[in-house]
mmCIF file of C-alpha atoms in Angstrom:
data_model
loop_
_atom_site.group_PDB
_atom_site.id
_atom_site.type_symbol
_atom_site.label_atom_id
_atom_site.label_comp_id
_atom_site.label_asym_id
_atom_site.label_seq_id
_atom_site.Cartn_x
_atom_site.Cartn_y
_atom_site.Cartn_z
ATOM 1 C CA UNK A 1 0.000 0.000 0.000
ATOM 2 C CA UNK A 2 1.439 3.376 -1.007
ATOM 3 C CA UNK A 3 1.512 6.332 1.385
ATOM 4 C CA UNK A 4 -0.948 8.195 -0.848
ATOM 5 C CA UNK A 5 -3.451 5.347 -0.379
ATOM 6 C CA UNK A 6 -3.425 5.504 3.436
ATOM 7 C CA UNK A 7 -6.364 7.033 5.277
ATOM 8 C CA UNK A 8 -4.452 9.441 7.514
ATOM 9 C CA UNK A 9 -7.601 10.103 9.554
ATOM 10 C CA UNK A 10 -7.436 6.491 10.798
ATOM 11 C CA UNK A 11 -3.867 6.456 12.084
ATOM 12 C CA UNK A 12 -3.223 5.624 15.747
ATOM 13 C CA UNK A 13 -0.048 5.937 17.784
ATOM 14 C CA UNK A 14 0.658 5.244 21.413
ATOM 15 C CA UNK A 15 2.661 3.642 24.172
ATOM 16 C CA UNK A 16 2.409 0.075 25.467
ATOM 17 C CA UNK A 17 4.446 -0.713 28.588
ATOM 18 C CA UNK A 18 4.641 -3.957 30.568
ATOM 19 C CA UNK A 19 6.422 -4.231 33.914
ATOM 20 C CA UNK A 20 7.118 -7.906 34.604
ATOM 21 C CA UNK A 21 7.911 -9.503 37.939
ATOM 22 C CA UNK A 22 8.058 -6.081 39.570
ATOM 23 C CA UNK A 23 7.842 -7.399 43.161
ATOM 24 C CA UNK A 24 9.600 -10.715 42.655
ATOM 25 C CA UNK A 25 6.390 -12.805 42.637
ATOM 26 C CA UNK A 26 5.966 -12.983 38.843
ATOM 27 C CA UNK A 27 3.402 -10.160 39.001
ATOM 28 C CA UNK A 28 2.807 -8.214 35.801
ATOM 29 C CA UNK A 29 1.640 -4.615 35.495
ATOM 30 C CA UNK A 30 0.643 -3.240 32.104
ATOM 31 C CA UNK A 31 -0.168 0.225 30.746
ATOM 32 C CA UNK A 32 -1.414 1.148 27.282
ATOM 33 C CA UNK A 33 -2.058 4.676 26.018
ATOM 34 C CA UNK A 34 -3.138 5.374 22.437
ATOM 35 C CA UNK A 35 -3.922 8.606 20.578
ATOM 36 C CA UNK A 36 -5.416 9.436 17.207
ATOM 37 C CA UNK A 37 -8.011 7.071 15.752
ATOM 38 C CA UNK A 38 -9.765 5.078 18.508
ATOM 39 C CA UNK A 39 -7.835 6.590 21.478
ATOM 40 C CA UNK A 40 -7.726 4.469 24.632
ATOM 41 C CA UNK A 41 -6.205 4.017 28.059
ATOM 42 C CA UNK A 42 -5.797 0.593 29.615
ATOM 43 C CA UNK A 43 -4.214 -0.656 32.838
ATOM 44 C CA UNK A 44 -3.945 -4.302 33.890
ATOM 45 C CA UNK A 45 -2.515 -6.292 36.767
ATOM 46 C CA UNK A 46 -1.989 -10.036 37.110
ATOM 47 C CA UNK A 47 -0.527 -12.322 39.744
ATOM 48 C CA UNK A 48 -0.219 -16.032 38.843
ATOM 49 C CA UNK A 49 0.052 -17.200 42.450
ATOM 50 C CA UNK A 50 -2.410 -15.291 44.596
ATOM 51 C CA UNK A 51 -2.562 -18.379 46.826
ATOM 52 C CA UNK A 52 0.360 -20.660 46.017
ATOM 53 C CA UNK A 53 -0.888 -23.849 47.696
ATOM 54 C CA UNK A 54 -4.340 -23.585 46.074
ATOM 55 C CA UNK A 55 -2.831 -22.548 42.684
ATOM 56 C CA UNK A 56 -5.165 -19.530 42.482
ATOM 57 C CA UNK A 57 -4.422 -16.533 40.246
ATOM 58 C CA UNK A 58 -5.913 -13.042 39.951
ATOM 59 C CA UNK A 59 -6.283 -10.627 37.011
ATOM 60 C CA UNK A 60 -7.554 -7.033 37.141
ATOM 61 C CA UNK A 61 -8.200 -4.729 34.186
ATOM 62 C CA UNK A 62 -9.531 -1.178 33.614
ATOM 63 C CA UNK A 63 -10.224 0.380 30.211
ATOM 64 C CA UNK A 64 -11.445 3.716 28.838
ATOM 65 C CA UNK A 65 -11.548 4.788 25.227
ATOM 66 C CA UNK A 66 -13.398 6.150 22.227
ATOM 67 C CA UNK A 67 -14.104 3.861 19.319
ATOM 68 C CA UNK A 68 -15.722 4.340 15.947
ATOM 69 C CA UNK A 69 -18.585 1.953 15.296
ATOM 70 C CA UNK A 70 -17.468 -1.394 13.817
ATOM 71 C CA UNK A 71 -20.936 -2.678 12.873
ATOM 72 C CA UNK A 72 -21.959 -2.238 9.239
ATOM 73 C CA UNK A 73 -25.579 -2.902 10.235
ATOM 74 C CA UNK A 74 -25.521 -0.074 12.774
ATOM 75 C CA UNK A 75 -23.863 2.216 10.228
ATOM 76 C CA UNK A 76 -26.612 1.447 7.703
ATOM 77 C CA UNK A 77 -29.345 2.211 10.251
ATOM 78 C CA UNK A 78 -27.784 5.526 11.321
ATOM 79 C CA UNK A 79 -26.587 6.445 7.831
ATOM 80 C CA UNK A 80 -22.998 7.334 8.719
ATOM 81 C CA UNK A 81 -20.034 6.473 10.947
ATOM 82 C CA UNK A 82 -20.327 7.434 14.590
ATOM 83 C CA UNK A 83 -18.124 7.292 17.684
ATOM 84 C CA UNK A 84 -18.922 5.593 21.001
ATOM 85 C CA UNK A 85 -17.302 5.976 24.412
ATOM 86 C CA UNK A 86 -16.364 2.760 26.201
ATOM 87 C CA UNK A 87 -15.329 2.097 29.775
ATOM 88 C CA UNK A 88 -14.987 -1.271 31.452
ATOM 89 C CA UNK A 89 -13.461 -3.015 34.395
ATOM 90 C CA UNK A 90 -13.367 -6.620 35.509
ATOM 91 C CA UNK A 91 -11.777 -8.952 37.991
ATOM 92 C CA UNK A 92 -10.864 -12.574 37.228
ATOM 93 C CA UNK A 93 -10.224 -15.275 39.806
ATOM 94 C CA UNK A 94 -8.847 -18.514 38.429
ATOM 95 C CA UNK A 95 -7.356 -21.851 39.380
ATOM 96 C CA UNK A 96 -4.661 -23.851 37.614
ATOM 97 C CA UNK A 97 -5.559 -27.525 37.986
ATOM 98 C CA UNK A 98 -2.344 -28.866 36.454
ATOM 99 C CA UNK A 99 0.237 -27.961 33.827
ATOM 100 C CA UNK A 100 -2.326 -28.145 30.996
ATOM 101 C CA UNK A 101 -5.683 -27.152 32.534
ATOM 102 C CA UNK A 102 -6.960 -23.966 34.111
ATOM 103 C CA UNK A 103 -10.342 -22.364 34.669
ATOM 104 C CA UNK A 104 -11.622 -19.070 36.011
ATOM 105 C CA UNK A 105 -14.676 -16.979 36.831
ATOM 106 C CA UNK A 106 -14.935 -13.261 36.190
ATOM 107 C CA UNK A 107 -17.178 -10.337 37.078
ATOM 108 C CA UNK A 108 -17.199 -6.918 35.449
ATOM 109 C CA UNK A 109 -18.974 -3.756 34.387
ATOM 110 C CA UNK A 110 -19.268 -2.227 30.920
ATOM 111 C CA UNK A 111 -20.230 1.362 30.018
ATOM 112 C CA UNK A 112 -21.125 2.281 26.427
ATOM 113 C CA UNK A 113 -22.161 5.839 25.505
ATOM 114 C CA UNK A 114 -23.587 6.604 22.056
ATOM 115 C CA UNK A 115 -24.189 10.243 20.945
ATOM 116 C CA UNK A 116 -27.809 9.390 20.002
ATOM 117 C CA UNK A 117 -30.399 6.755 20.861
ATOM 118 C CA UNK A 118 -31.522 4.022 18.484
ATOM 119 C CA UNK A 119 -32.800 0.652 19.608
ATOM 120 C CA UNK A 120 -30.345 -2.065 18.651
ATOM 121 C CA UNK A 121 -27.416 0.336 18.537
ATOM 122 C CA UNK A 122 -28.054 0.843 22.260
ATOM 123 C CA UNK A 123 -29.278 -2.109 24.316
ATOM 124 C CA UNK A 124 -31.024 -0.110 27.066
ATOM 125 C CA UNK A 125 -33.825 2.464 26.751
ATOM 126 C CA UNK A 126 -31.451 5.425 26.405
ATOM 127 C CA UNK A 127 -28.188 6.241 24.672
ATOM 128 C CA UNK A 128 -26.033 5.118 27.629
ATOM 129 C CA UNK A 129 -25.693 1.392 28.374
ATOM 130 C CA UNK A 130 -24.559 0.217 31.795
ATOM 131 C CA UNK A 131 -23.997 -3.526 31.671
ATOM 132 C CA UNK A 132 -23.018 -5.818 34.520
ATOM 133 C CA UNK A 133 -21.609 -9.169 33.379
ATOM 134 C CA UNK A 134 -20.306 -12.441 34.767
ATOM 135 C CA UNK A 135 -18.686 -15.400 33.078
ATOM 136 C CA UNK A 136 -16.821 -18.690 33.100
ATOM 137 C CA UNK A 137 -13.690 -19.592 31.160
ATOM 138 C CA UNK A 138 -11.731 -22.836 30.676
ATOM 139 C CA UNK A 139 -8.429 -23.389 28.828
ATOM 140 C CA UNK A 140 -6.539 -26.574 27.918
ATOM 141 C CA UNK A 141 -3.055 -25.849 26.549
ATOM 142 C CA UNK A 142 -0.531 -28.578 25.717
ATOM 143 C CA UNK A 143 1.468 -26.613 23.092
ATOM 144 C CA UNK A 144 5.221 -27.104 23.138
ATOM 145 C CA UNK A 145 5.849 -23.364 22.633
ATOM 146 C CA UNK A 146 3.111 -20.751 22.951
ATOM 147 C CA UNK A 147 4.625 -18.256 20.477
ATOM 148 C CA UNK A 148 5.543 -20.706 17.694
ATOM 149 C CA UNK A 149 3.963 -24.100 18.462
ATOM 150 C CA UNK A 150 4.830 -27.220 16.486
ATOM 151 C CA UNK A 151 2.926 -29.832 18.505
ATOM 152 C CA UNK A 152 0.049 -29.684 20.939
ATOM 153 C CA UNK A 153 -3.539 -28.554 21.403
ATOM 154 C CA UNK A 154 -5.033 -25.252 22.540
ATOM 155 C CA UNK A 155 -8.713 -25.354 23.488
ATOM 156 C CA UNK A 156 -10.687 -22.567 25.137
ATOM 157 C CA UNK A 157 -14.316 -22.243 26.198
ATOM 158 C CA UNK A 158 -15.991 -19.053 27.422
ATOM 159 C CA UNK A 159 -19.530 -18.192 28.488
ATOM 160 C CA UNK A 160 -20.559 -14.683 29.553
ATOM 161 C CA UNK A 161 -23.953 -13.483 30.759
ATOM 162 C CA UNK A 162 -24.460 -9.770 30.059
ATOM 163 C CA UNK A 163 -26.880 -7.515 31.896
ATOM 164 C CA UNK A 164 -28.066 -10.188 34.318
ATOM 165 C CA UNK A 165 -31.612 -8.824 33.976
ATOM 166 C CA UNK A 166 -30.690 -5.359 35.281
ATOM 167 C CA UNK A 167 -32.078 -2.379 33.292
ATOM 168 C CA UNK A 168 -34.001 -4.972 31.245
ATOM 169 C CA UNK A 169 -30.712 -6.171 29.682
ATOM 170 C CA UNK A 170 -30.213 -9.907 29.374
ATOM 171 C CA UNK A 171 -28.134 -11.616 26.673
ATOM 172 C CA UNK A 172 -25.307 -14.148 26.481
ATOM 173 C CA UNK A 173 -22.081 -14.770 24.567
ATOM 174 C CA UNK A 174 -20.695 -18.269 24.014
ATOM 175 C CA UNK A 175 -17.334 -18.924 22.365
ATOM 176 C CA UNK A 176 -15.271 -22.036 21.669
ATOM 177 C CA UNK A 177 -11.846 -22.283 20.028
ATOM 178 C CA UNK A 178 -9.930 -25.465 19.156
ATOM 179 C CA UNK A 179 -6.420 -25.392 17.633
ATOM 180 C CA UNK A 180 -4.385 -28.519 16.886
ATOM 181 C CA UNK A 181 -0.689 -28.301 15.966
ATOM 182 C CA UNK A 182 1.168 -31.284 14.502
ATOM 183 C CA UNK A 183 4.701 -31.849 13.282
ATOM 184 C CA UNK A 184 4.745 -33.521 9.853
ATOM 185 C CA UNK A 185 8.398 -33.882 8.913
ATOM 186 C CA UNK A 186 11.280 -32.077 10.628
ATOM 187 C CA UNK A 187 10.394 -28.334 10.480
ATOM 188 C CA UNK A 188 7.291 -28.866 8.343
ATOM 189 C CA UNK A 189 4.174 -28.608 10.503
ATOM 190 C CA UNK A 190 0.425 -28.176 10.192
ATOM 191 C CA UNK A 191 -2.322 -26.445 12.165
ATOM 192 C CA UNK A 192 -6.073 -27.012 12.177
ATOM 193 C CA UNK A 193 -8.483 -24.609 13.822
ATOM 194 C CA UNK A 194 -12.217 -24.570 14.489
ATOM 195 C CA UNK A 195 -13.881 -21.672 16.317
ATOM 196 C CA UNK A 196 -17.433 -20.666 17.207
ATOM 197 C CA UNK A 197 -18.866 -17.458 18.681
ATOM 198 C CA UNK A 198 -22.591 -17.178 19.299
ATOM 199 C CA UNK A 199 -24.639 -14.372 20.860
ATOM 200 C CA UNK A 200 -28.188 -14.996 22.024
ATOM 201 C CA UNK A 201 -30.763 -13.555 24.384
ATOM 202 C CA UNK A 202 -33.459 -10.963 24.737
ATOM 203 C CA UNK A 203 -31.768 -7.955 23.155
ATOM 204 C CA UNK A 204 -28.261 -8.307 21.691
ATOM 205 C CA UNK A 205 -26.808 -4.908 20.648
ATOM 206 C CA UNK A 206 -24.943 -4.505 17.375
ATOM 207 C CA UNK A 207 -21.639 -3.769 19.135
ATOM 208 C CA UNK A 208 -21.728 -7.314 20.591
ATOM 209 C CA UNK A 209 -22.143 -9.013 17.200
ATOM 210 C CA UNK A 210 -19.707 -11.693 16.054
ATOM 211 C CA UNK A 211 -17.355 -10.120 13.510
ATOM 212 C CA UNK A 212 -15.267 -11.703 10.785
ATOM 213 C CA UNK A 213 -12.576 -9.330 9.563
ATOM 214 C CA UNK A 214 -11.984 -7.683 12.964
ATOM 215 C CA UNK A 215 -11.548 -10.154 15.814
ATOM 216 C CA UNK A 216 -11.104 -13.134 13.453
ATOM 217 C CA UNK A 217 -9.630 -12.846 9.970
ATOM 218 C CA UNK A 218 -9.059 -15.094 6.981
ATOM 219 C CA UNK A 219 -5.532 -14.980 5.565
ATOM 220 C CA UNK A 220 -5.558 -13.080 2.290
ATOM 221 C CA UNK A 221 -8.963 -11.566 3.081
ATOM 222 C CA UNK A 222 -8.183 -9.390 6.116
ATOM 223 C CA UNK A 223 -10.527 -6.583 4.998
ATOM 224 C CA UNK A 224 -13.411 -8.905 4.070
ATOM 225 C CA UNK A 225 -15.910 -8.159 6.853
ATOM 226 C CA UNK A 226 -19.026 -10.063 7.902
ATOM 227 C CA UNK A 227 -21.153 -9.815 11.027
ATOM 228 C CA UNK A 228 -24.036 -11.602 12.691
ATOM 229 C CA UNK A 229 -25.125 -13.357 15.837
ATOM 230 C CA UNK A 230 -23.119 -16.486 14.986
ATOM 231 C CA UNK A 231 -19.610 -17.003 13.655
ATOM 232 C CA UNK A 232 -18.213 -20.367 12.544
ATOM 233 C CA UNK A 233 -14.573 -20.398 11.506
ATOM 234 C CA UNK A 234 -12.312 -23.206 10.348
ATOM 235 C CA UNK A 235 -8.887 -23.243 8.713
ATOM 236 C CA UNK A 236 -6.046 -25.590 7.815
ATOM 237 C CA UNK A 237 -2.491 -24.317 7.447
ATOM 238 C CA UNK A 238 0.872 -25.847 6.575
ATOM 239 C CA UNK A 239 4.001 -24.035 7.739
ATOM 240 C CA UNK A 240 7.708 -24.281 6.988
ATOM 241 C CA UNK A 241 10.128 -21.667 8.428
ATOM 242 C CA UNK A 242 12.878 -20.886 5.921
ATOM 243 C CA UNK A 243 14.659 -18.799 8.569
ATOM 244 C CA UNK A 244 13.909 -20.237 12.003
ATOM 245 C CA UNK A 245 15.083 -17.151 13.854
ATOM 246 C CA UNK A 246 12.397 -15.133 12.000
ATOM 247 C CA UNK A 247 9.614 -17.679 12.530
#
């Protein structure tokens, strides 16, 4: 893409800092600050051994930002692009059962402010949505190397209940992701993936839709966008690193 083809109104720049093991207990503290298109501020904290004997871990996260609408359906209804303010915070308490299995529960709050009110674009009866949510998550990870796996399986399951009936908001998000890595011959390896994301309930807003081309992308079709309540994704890849150090 040439410089003359770039949309300079959609350029973002920022700072992303991670402080690892800052108290000697493998705690991580993260900061992210972005300006320009979709500005945001994010702070996160994690400790993998909140209670060492029980193998309990804790994650905390706070977020505030402005984001242009990503839903083509919402854009069609309104007739133009529009910007929404987002704020969220959640706490996660989890347990590692063994080297491969872990599960957690989380509780959080989500704030979404739209400059106008339209049903579907907003989930409540006014332009500001205040959404309490709770969820469950499970992960099985037997990959030999998380960054560049050759063998192993990564499976994750997540279920979140949004609104919990408060302010007449009640919908759910279910997601499942299965990735299988297998060595074929020396450095030649293959990967198979199957993923599902499904939203259902009384009143699912457009900003909670399942998106292809944003959160999940098809190689060679990164800008090909689709959206709906359900997303089903599968892919098969074969990989050979010509320069291992640049895998």
